Short mmCIF file of C-alpha atoms and ligand atoms in Angstrom, two decimals:
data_model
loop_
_atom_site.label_atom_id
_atom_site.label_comp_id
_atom_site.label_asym_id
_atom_site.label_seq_id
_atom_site.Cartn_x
_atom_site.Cartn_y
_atom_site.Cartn_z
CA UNK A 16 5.04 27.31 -23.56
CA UNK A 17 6.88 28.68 -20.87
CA UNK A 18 5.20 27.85 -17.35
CA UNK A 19 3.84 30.92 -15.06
CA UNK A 20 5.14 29.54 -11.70
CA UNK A 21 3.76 32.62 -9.75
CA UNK A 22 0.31 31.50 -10.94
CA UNK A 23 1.09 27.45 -10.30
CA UNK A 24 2.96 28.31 -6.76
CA UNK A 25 -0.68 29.67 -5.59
CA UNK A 26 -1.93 26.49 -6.02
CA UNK A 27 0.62 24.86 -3.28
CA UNK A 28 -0.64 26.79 0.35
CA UNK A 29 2.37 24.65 1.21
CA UNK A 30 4.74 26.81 -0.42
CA UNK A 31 4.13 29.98 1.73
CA UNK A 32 5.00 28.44 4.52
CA UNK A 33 7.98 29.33 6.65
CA UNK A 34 11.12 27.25 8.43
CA UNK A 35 13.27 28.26 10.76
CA UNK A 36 12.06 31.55 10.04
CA UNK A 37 13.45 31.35 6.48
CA UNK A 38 10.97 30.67 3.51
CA UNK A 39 10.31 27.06 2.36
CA UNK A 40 12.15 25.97 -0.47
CA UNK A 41 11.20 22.68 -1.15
CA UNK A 42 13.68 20.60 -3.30
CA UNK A 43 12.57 17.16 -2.06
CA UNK A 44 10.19 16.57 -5.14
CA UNK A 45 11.90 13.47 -6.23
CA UNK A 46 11.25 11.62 -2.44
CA UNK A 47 7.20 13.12 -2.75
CA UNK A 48 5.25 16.24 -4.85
CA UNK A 49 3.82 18.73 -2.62
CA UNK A 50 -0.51 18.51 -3.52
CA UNK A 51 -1.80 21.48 -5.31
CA UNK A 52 -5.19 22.41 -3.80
CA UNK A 53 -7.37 20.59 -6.11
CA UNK A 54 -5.96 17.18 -5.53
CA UNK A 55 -6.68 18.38 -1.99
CA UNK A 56 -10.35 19.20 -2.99
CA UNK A 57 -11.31 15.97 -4.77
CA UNK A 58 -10.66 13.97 -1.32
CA UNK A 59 -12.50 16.52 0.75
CA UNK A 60 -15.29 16.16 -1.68
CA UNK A 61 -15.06 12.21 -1.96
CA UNK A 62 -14.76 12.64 2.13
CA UNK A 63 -17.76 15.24 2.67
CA UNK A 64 -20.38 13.68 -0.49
CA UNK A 65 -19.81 10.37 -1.77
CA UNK A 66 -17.38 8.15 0.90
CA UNK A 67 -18.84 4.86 0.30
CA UNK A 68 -17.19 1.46 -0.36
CA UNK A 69 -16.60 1.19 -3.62
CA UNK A 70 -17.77 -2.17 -5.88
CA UNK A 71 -20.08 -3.36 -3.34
CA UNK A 72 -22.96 -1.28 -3.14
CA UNK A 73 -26.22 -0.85 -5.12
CA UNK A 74 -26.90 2.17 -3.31
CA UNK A 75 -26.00 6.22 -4.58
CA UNK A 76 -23.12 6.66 -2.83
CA UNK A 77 -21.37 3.84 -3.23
CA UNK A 78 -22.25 3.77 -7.30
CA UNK A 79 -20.76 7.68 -6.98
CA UNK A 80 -17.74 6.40 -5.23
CA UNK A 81 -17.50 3.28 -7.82
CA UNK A 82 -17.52 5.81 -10.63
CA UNK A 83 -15.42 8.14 -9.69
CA UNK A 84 -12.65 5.27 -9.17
CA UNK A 85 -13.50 4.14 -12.09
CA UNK A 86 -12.85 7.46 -13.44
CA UNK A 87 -9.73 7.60 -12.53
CA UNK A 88 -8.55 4.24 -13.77
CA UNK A 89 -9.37 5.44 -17.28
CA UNK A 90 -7.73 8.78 -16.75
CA UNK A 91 -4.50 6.97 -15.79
CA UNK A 92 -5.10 4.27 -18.74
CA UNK A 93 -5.16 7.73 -20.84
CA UNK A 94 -2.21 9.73 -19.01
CA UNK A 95 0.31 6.32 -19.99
CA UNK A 96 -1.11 5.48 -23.08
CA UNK A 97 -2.35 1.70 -22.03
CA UNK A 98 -4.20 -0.71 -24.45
CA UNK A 99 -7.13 -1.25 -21.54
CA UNK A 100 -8.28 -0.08 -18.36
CA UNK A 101 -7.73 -3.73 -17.60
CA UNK A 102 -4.15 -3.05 -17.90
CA UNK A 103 -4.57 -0.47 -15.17
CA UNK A 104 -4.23 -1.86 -11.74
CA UNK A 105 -4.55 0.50 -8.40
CA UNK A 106 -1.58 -0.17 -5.71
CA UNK A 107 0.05 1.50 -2.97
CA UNK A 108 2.65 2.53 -4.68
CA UNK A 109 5.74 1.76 -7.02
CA UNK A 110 6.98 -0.72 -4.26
CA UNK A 111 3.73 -2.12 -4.30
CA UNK A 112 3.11 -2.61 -7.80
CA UNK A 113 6.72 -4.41 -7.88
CA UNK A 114 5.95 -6.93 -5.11
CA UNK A 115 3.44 -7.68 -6.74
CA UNK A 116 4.87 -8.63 -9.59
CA UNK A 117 7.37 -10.51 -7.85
CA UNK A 118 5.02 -12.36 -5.91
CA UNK A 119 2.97 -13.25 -8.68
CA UNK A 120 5.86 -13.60 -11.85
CA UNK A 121 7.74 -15.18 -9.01
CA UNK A 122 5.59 -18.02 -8.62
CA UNK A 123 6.97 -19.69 -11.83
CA UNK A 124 10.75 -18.84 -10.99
CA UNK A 125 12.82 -22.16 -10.10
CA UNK A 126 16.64 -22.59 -8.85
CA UNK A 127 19.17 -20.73 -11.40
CA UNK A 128 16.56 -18.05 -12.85
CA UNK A 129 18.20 -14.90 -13.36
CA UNK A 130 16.68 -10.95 -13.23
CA UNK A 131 19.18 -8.65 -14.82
CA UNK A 132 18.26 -5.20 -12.42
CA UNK A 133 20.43 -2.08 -12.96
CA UNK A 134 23.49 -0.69 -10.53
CA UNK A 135 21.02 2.27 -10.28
CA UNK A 136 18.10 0.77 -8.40
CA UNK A 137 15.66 1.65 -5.82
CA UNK A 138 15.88 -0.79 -3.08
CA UNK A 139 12.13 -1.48 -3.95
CA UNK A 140 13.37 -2.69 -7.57
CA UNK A 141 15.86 -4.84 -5.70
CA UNK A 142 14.78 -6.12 -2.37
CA UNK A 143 11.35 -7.65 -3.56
CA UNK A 144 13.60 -9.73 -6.01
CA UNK A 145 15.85 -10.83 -3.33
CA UNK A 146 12.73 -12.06 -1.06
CA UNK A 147 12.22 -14.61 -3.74
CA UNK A 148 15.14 -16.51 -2.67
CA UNK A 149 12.59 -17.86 0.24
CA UNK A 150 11.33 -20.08 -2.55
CA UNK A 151 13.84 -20.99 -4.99
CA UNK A 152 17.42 -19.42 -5.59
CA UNK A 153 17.41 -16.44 -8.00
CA UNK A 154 20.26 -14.93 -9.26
CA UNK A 155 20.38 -10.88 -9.77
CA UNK A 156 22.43 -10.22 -12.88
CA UNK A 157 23.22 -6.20 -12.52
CA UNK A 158 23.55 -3.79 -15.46
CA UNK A 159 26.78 -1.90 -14.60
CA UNK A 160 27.03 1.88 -15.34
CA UNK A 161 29.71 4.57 -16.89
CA UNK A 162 31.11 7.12 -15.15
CA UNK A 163 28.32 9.77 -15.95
CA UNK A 164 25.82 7.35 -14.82
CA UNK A 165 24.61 6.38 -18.14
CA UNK A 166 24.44 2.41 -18.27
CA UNK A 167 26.52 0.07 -19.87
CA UNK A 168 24.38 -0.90 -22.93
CA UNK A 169 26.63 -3.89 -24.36
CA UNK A 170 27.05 -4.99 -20.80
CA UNK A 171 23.51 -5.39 -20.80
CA UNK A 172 23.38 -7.55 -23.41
CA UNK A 173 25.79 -9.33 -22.72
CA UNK A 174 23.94 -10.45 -19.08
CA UNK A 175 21.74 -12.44 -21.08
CA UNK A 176 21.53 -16.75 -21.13
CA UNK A 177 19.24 -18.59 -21.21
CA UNK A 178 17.85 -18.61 -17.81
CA UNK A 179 17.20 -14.81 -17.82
CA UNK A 180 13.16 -14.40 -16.59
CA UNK A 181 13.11 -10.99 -15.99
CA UNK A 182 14.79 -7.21 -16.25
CA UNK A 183 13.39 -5.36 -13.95
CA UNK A 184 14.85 -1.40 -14.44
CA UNK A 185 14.13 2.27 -13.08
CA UNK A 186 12.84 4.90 -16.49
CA UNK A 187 14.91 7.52 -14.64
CA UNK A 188 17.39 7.17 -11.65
CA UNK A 189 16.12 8.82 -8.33
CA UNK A 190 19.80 9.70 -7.17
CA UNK A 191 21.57 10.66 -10.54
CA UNK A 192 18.81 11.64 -12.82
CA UNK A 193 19.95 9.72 -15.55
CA UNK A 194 16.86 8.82 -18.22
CA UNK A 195 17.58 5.21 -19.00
CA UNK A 196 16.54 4.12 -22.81
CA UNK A 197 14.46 1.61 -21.16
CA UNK A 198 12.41 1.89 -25.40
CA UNK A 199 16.02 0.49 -26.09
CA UNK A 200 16.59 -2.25 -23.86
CA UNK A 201 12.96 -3.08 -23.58
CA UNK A 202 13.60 -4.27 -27.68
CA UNK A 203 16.94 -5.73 -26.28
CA UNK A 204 14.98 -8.13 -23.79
CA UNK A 205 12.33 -8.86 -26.02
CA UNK A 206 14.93 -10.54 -28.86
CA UNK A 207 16.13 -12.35 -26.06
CA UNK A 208 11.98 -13.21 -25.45
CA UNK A 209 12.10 -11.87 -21.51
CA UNK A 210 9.62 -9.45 -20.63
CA UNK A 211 10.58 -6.13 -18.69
CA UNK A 212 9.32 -4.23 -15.77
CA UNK A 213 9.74 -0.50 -15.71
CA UNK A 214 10.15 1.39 -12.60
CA UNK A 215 8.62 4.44 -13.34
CA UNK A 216 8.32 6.27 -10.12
CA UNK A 217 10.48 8.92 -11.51
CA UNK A 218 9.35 9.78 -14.32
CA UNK A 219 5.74 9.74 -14.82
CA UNK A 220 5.82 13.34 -13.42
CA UNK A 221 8.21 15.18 -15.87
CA UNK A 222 8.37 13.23 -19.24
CA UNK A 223 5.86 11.95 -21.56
CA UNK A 224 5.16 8.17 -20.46
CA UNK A 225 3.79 6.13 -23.51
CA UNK A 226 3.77 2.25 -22.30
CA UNK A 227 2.69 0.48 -25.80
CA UNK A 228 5.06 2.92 -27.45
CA UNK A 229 7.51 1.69 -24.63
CA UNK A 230 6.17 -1.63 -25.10
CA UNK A 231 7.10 -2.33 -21.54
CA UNK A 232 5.95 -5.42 -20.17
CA UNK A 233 4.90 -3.76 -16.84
CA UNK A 234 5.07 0.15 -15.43
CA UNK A 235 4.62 0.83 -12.28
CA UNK A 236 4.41 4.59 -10.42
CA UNK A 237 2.86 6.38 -6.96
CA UNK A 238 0.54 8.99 -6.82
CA UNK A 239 2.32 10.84 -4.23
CA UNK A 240 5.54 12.05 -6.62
CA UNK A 241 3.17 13.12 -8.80
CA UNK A 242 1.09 15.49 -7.35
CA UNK A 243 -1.14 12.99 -6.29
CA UNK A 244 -2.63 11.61 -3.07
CA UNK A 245 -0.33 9.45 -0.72
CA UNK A 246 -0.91 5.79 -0.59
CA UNK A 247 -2.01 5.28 -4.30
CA UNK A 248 0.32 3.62 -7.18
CA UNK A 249 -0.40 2.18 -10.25
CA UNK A 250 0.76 -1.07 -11.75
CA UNK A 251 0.46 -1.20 -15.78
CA UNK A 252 0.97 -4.91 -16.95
CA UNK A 253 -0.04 -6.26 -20.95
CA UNK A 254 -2.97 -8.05 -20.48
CA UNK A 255 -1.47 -11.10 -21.09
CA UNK A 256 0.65 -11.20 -18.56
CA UNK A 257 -1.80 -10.22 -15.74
CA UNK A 258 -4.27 -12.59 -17.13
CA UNK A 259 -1.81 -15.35 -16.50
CA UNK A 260 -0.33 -14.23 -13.24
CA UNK A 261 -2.31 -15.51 -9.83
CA UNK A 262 -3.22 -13.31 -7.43
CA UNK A 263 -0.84 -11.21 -5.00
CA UNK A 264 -3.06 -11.23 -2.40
CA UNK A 265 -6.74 -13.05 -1.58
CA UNK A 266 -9.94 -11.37 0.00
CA UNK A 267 -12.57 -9.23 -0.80
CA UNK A 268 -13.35 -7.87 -4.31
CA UNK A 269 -10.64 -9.92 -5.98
CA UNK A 270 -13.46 -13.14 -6.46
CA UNK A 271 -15.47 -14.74 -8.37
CA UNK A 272 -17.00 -17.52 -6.29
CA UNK A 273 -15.68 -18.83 -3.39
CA UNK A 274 -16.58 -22.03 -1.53
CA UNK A 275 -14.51 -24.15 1.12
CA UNK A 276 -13.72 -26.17 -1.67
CA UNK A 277 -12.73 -24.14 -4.29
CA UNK A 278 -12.46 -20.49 -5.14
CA UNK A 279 -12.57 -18.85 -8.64
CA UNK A 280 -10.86 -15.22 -8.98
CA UNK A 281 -12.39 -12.07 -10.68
CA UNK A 282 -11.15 -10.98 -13.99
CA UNK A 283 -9.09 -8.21 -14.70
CA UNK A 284 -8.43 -5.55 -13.23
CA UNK A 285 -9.95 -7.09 -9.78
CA UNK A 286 -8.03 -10.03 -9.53
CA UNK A 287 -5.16 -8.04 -8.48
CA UNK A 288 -7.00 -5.33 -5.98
CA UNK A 289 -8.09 -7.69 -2.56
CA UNK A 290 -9.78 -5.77 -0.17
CA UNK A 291 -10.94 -1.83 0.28
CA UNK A 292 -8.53 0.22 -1.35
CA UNK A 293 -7.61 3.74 -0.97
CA UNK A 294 -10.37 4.53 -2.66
CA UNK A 295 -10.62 8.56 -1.77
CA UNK A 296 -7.16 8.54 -3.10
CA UNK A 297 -7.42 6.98 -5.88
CA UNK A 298 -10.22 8.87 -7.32
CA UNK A 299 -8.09 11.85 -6.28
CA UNK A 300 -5.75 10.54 -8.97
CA UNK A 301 -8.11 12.21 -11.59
CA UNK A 302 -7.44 15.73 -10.05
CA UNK A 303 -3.69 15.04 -9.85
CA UNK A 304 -3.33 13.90 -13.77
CA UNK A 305 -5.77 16.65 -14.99
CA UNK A 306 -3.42 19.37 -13.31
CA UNK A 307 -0.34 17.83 -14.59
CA UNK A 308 -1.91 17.67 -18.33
CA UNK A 309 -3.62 21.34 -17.95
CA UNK A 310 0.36 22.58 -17.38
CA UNK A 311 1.64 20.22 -20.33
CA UNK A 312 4.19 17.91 -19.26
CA UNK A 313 6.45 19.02 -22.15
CA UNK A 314 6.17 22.79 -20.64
CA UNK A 315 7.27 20.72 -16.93
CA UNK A 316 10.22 19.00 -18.84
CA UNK A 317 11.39 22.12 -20.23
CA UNK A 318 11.39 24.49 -17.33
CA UNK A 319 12.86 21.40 -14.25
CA UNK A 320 15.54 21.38 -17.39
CA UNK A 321 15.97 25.43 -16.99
CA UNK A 322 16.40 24.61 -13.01
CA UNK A 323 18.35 21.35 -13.58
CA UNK A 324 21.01 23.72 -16.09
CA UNK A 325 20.87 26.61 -13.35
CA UNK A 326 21.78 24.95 -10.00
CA UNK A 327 24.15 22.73 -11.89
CA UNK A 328 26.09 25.94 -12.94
CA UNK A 329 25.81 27.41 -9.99
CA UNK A 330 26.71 24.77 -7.65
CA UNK A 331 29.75 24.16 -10.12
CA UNK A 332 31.06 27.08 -8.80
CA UNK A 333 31.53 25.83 -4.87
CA UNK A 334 35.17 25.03 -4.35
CA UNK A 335 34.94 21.31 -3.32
CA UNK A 336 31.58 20.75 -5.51
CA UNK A 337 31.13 17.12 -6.96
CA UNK A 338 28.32 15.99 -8.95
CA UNK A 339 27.02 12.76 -8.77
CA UNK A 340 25.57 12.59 -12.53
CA UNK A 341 25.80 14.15 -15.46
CA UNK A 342 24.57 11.62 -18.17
CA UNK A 343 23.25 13.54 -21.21
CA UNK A 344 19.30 14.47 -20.86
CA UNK A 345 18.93 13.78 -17.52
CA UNK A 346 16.53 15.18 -15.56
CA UNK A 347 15.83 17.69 -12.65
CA UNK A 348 17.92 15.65 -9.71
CA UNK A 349 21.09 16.70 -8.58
CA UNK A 350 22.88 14.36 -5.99
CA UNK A 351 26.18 16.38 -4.47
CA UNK A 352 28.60 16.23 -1.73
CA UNK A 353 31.25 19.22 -0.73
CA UNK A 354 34.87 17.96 0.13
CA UNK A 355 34.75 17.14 4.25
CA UNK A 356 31.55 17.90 4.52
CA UNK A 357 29.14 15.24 5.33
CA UNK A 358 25.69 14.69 3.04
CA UNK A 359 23.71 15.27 7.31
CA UNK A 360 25.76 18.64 8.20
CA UNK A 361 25.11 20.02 4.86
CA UNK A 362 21.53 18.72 4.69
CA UNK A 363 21.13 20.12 8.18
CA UNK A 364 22.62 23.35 7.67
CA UNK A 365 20.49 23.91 4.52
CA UNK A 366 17.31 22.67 6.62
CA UNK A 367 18.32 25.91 9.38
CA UNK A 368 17.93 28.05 5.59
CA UNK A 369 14.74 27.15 4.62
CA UNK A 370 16.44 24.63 2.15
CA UNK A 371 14.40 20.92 2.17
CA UNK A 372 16.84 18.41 0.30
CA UNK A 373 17.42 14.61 0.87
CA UNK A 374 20.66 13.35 2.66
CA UNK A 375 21.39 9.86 2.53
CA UNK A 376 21.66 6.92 0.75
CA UNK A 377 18.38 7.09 -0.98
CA UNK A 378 17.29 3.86 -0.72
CA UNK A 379 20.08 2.69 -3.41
CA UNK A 380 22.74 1.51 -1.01
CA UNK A 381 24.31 -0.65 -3.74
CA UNK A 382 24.87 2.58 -5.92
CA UNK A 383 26.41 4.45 -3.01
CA UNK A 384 29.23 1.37 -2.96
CA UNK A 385 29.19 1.59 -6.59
CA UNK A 386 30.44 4.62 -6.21
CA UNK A 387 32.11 4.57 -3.37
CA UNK A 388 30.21 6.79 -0.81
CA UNK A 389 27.94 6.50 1.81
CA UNK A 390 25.46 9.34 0.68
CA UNK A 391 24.50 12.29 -1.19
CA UNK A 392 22.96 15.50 -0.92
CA UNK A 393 19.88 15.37 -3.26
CA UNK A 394 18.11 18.38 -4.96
CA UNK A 395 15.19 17.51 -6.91
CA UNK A 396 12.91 19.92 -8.94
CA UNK A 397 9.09 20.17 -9.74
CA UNK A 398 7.04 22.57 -12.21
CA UNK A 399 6.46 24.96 -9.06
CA UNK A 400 10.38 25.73 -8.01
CA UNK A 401 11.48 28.95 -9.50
CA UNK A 402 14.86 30.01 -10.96
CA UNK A 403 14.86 32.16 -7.66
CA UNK A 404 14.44 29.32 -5.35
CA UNK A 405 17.17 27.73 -7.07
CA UNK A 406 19.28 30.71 -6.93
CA UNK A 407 18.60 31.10 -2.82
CA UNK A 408 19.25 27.21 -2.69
CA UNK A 409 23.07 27.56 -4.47
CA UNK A 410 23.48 30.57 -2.17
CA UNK A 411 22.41 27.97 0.56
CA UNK A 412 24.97 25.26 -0.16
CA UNK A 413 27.87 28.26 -1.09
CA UNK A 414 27.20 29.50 2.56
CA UNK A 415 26.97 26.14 4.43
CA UNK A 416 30.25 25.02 2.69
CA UNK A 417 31.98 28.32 3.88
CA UNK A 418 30.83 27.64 7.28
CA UNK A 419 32.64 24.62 7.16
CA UNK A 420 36.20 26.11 5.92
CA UNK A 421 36.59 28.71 8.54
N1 PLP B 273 11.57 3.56 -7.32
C1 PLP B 273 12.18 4.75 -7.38
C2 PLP B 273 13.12 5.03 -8.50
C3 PLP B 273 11.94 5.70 -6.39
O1 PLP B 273 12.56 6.88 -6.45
C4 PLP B 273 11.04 5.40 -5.35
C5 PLP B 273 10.80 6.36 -4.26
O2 PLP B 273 11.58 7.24 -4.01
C6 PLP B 273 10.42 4.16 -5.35
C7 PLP B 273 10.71 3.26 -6.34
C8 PLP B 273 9.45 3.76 -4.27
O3 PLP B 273 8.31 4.52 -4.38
P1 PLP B 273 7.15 4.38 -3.26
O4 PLP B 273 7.82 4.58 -1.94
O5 PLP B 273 6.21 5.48 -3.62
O6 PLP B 273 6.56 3.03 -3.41
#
């Protein structure tokens, strides 16, 4: 069913607002989601009636608080499709939820273990592997990628031995958009008997995320790029695998007993949440995945496709225009540069328009040398940008690039 993005753009105040005189277009959905007011609401409301620490108290508010977390950790069990709300662990974020895992799955790594990562990650799908050289030597084996950015499937394979721990790989690429078959290579790793961790930041808010159809190992996501609160992530892991993992971090909350002696951790999903969380945000998570389900993320996938399809053709158009991207299905990013013009100028120029894009590297420096450049522009789309908006932005980047010729 075709979206009415008049209707969802009143529910982003944001998206009146004006810069440099110009109005906002906001094309930066894939670095954060602007919050539709009812996210908004459900932390006033958590702020102005039941703030209370959560899993502590006996008293009202703090059982109101509890519940409403609690709430929210079987809406997101629901959203992904999880076994558990065991399986469901609150984080800060996708970065988080990753450290975590290293920290934890890294525990049992020893010299020579390998983690096969793709040429397409996030430094936070890279970096937290890297730190576990502190302990023992790891070796990153990386999945390299064709010219459209899809990934080199038999290359994959072939990165397997017999000291492979680990593949640790983004759903969908935050600079070229391409969908990885992680279902695929998910059954890949599992014949070889390694377990995989999917990077999900990207895609949780525009495709259909099913992790025991997936049968990924672990998920992890952030509220924040999905119309969610800021500071909130989730971490899916099978049960098995979080049962056996030690903590990430010690404190409060995450205990059974403790003694000077000895101490003896909570079970799941409490072993793996020390200390107060974001707990206003995280029940705000139920707001952000009941607004997301009431527009039907099939009808979001189809119309960021419509916006994908129309900037790409329009863009196309620019003398000097290259794409960064084009595997088949991918999804509502766009990462371009303009012959002599510079990813900043271009980013700045469109900034003067009203235009919000990314410039940069986006945290994927190794891709950038993959391909041989030191940034992109980025557009990214959400259900509230309109073919219009799209339209102004190609007019945007058409007039900046002019600028530049004369
Ligand atoms: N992974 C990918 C693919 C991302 O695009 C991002 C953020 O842009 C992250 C991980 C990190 O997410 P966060 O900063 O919310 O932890």
């Amino acid at each position: 069913m075709p979206l009415d993005i008049d209707k969802i753009r009143e529910d982003f105040p944001i998206l009146n607002r004006t810069v440099e005189g110009n109005r906002l277009i906001y094309l930066d959905n894939a670095a954060t989601s602007q919050t539709p007011r009812c996210v908004v609401d459900s932390i006033c409301q958590m702020y102005y009636e039941h703030k209370a620490n959560v899993h502590r108290g006996v008293h009202t508010l703090s059982q109101e608080a509890t519940d409403r977390v609690e709430e929210a950790r079987t809406k997101v069990k629901e959203f992904i499709n999880a076994g558990s709300t065991e399986e469901i662990i609150f984080t800060r974020g996708t970065t988080e939820g990753i450290n975590l895992v290293a920290s934890s799955f890294g525990d049992s790594l020893c010299n020579g273990d390998e983690i096969i990562v793709t040429v397409m990650e996030h430094h936070s799908n890279i970096v937290p592997w890297q730190l576990l050289q502190r302990n023992c030597r790891v070796v990153l084996r990386v999945v390299p990628m064709n010219a459209d950015g899809s990934l080199m499937l038999d290359a994959y394979e072939d990165l397997f031995t017999d000291n492979t721990r680990l593949v640790a790989l983004a759903h969908v690429s935050n600079v070229l958009g391409t969908v990885n078959p992680v279902k695929e290579m998910i059954a890949i790793a599992h014949r070889h008997g390694v377990p995989v961790l999917v990077d999900g930041a990207q895609a949780v808010a525009h495709r259909r995320v099913d992790v025991v159809d997936l049968d990924a190992d672990f998920y992890a996501f952030s509220a924040h790029k999905m119309y969610g609160p800021v500071g909130v992530g989730i971490l899916y892991g099978k049960r098995r695998f979080l049962e056996a993992l030690p903590p990430y971090q010690g404190g409060g909350e995450m205990i059974g007993h403790v003694s000077f002696e000895k101490t003896t951790f909570a079970d799941l999903p409490f072993k793996f949440e020390a200390g107060t969380p974001d707990y206003v945000g995280m029940a705000a998570m139920t707001a952000a995945i009941d607004y997301i389900t009431s527009l039907g993320l099939d009808n979001i996938a189809a119309h960021e496709q419509e916006l994908l399809a129309a900037a790409t053709a329009g863009l196309m158009e620019i003398p000097g225009m290259k794409i960064f991207g084009n595997a088949p299905g991918k999804e509502g990013v766009i990462s371009f540069l303009v012959d002599g013009i510079h990813h900043y100028d271009m980013g700045m120029l469109l900034d003067k328009m009203g235009v919000a894009v990314r410039t940069g590297h986006h945290c994927a420096q190794p891709l950038m040398t993959t391909l041989g450049i030191e940034g992109t522009v980025r557009a990214s789309f959400a259900a509230y940008n309109s073919i219009d908006e799209v339209n102004r932005f190609v007019a945007a980047v058409a007039r900046a690039a002019a600028m530049f010729r004369k």
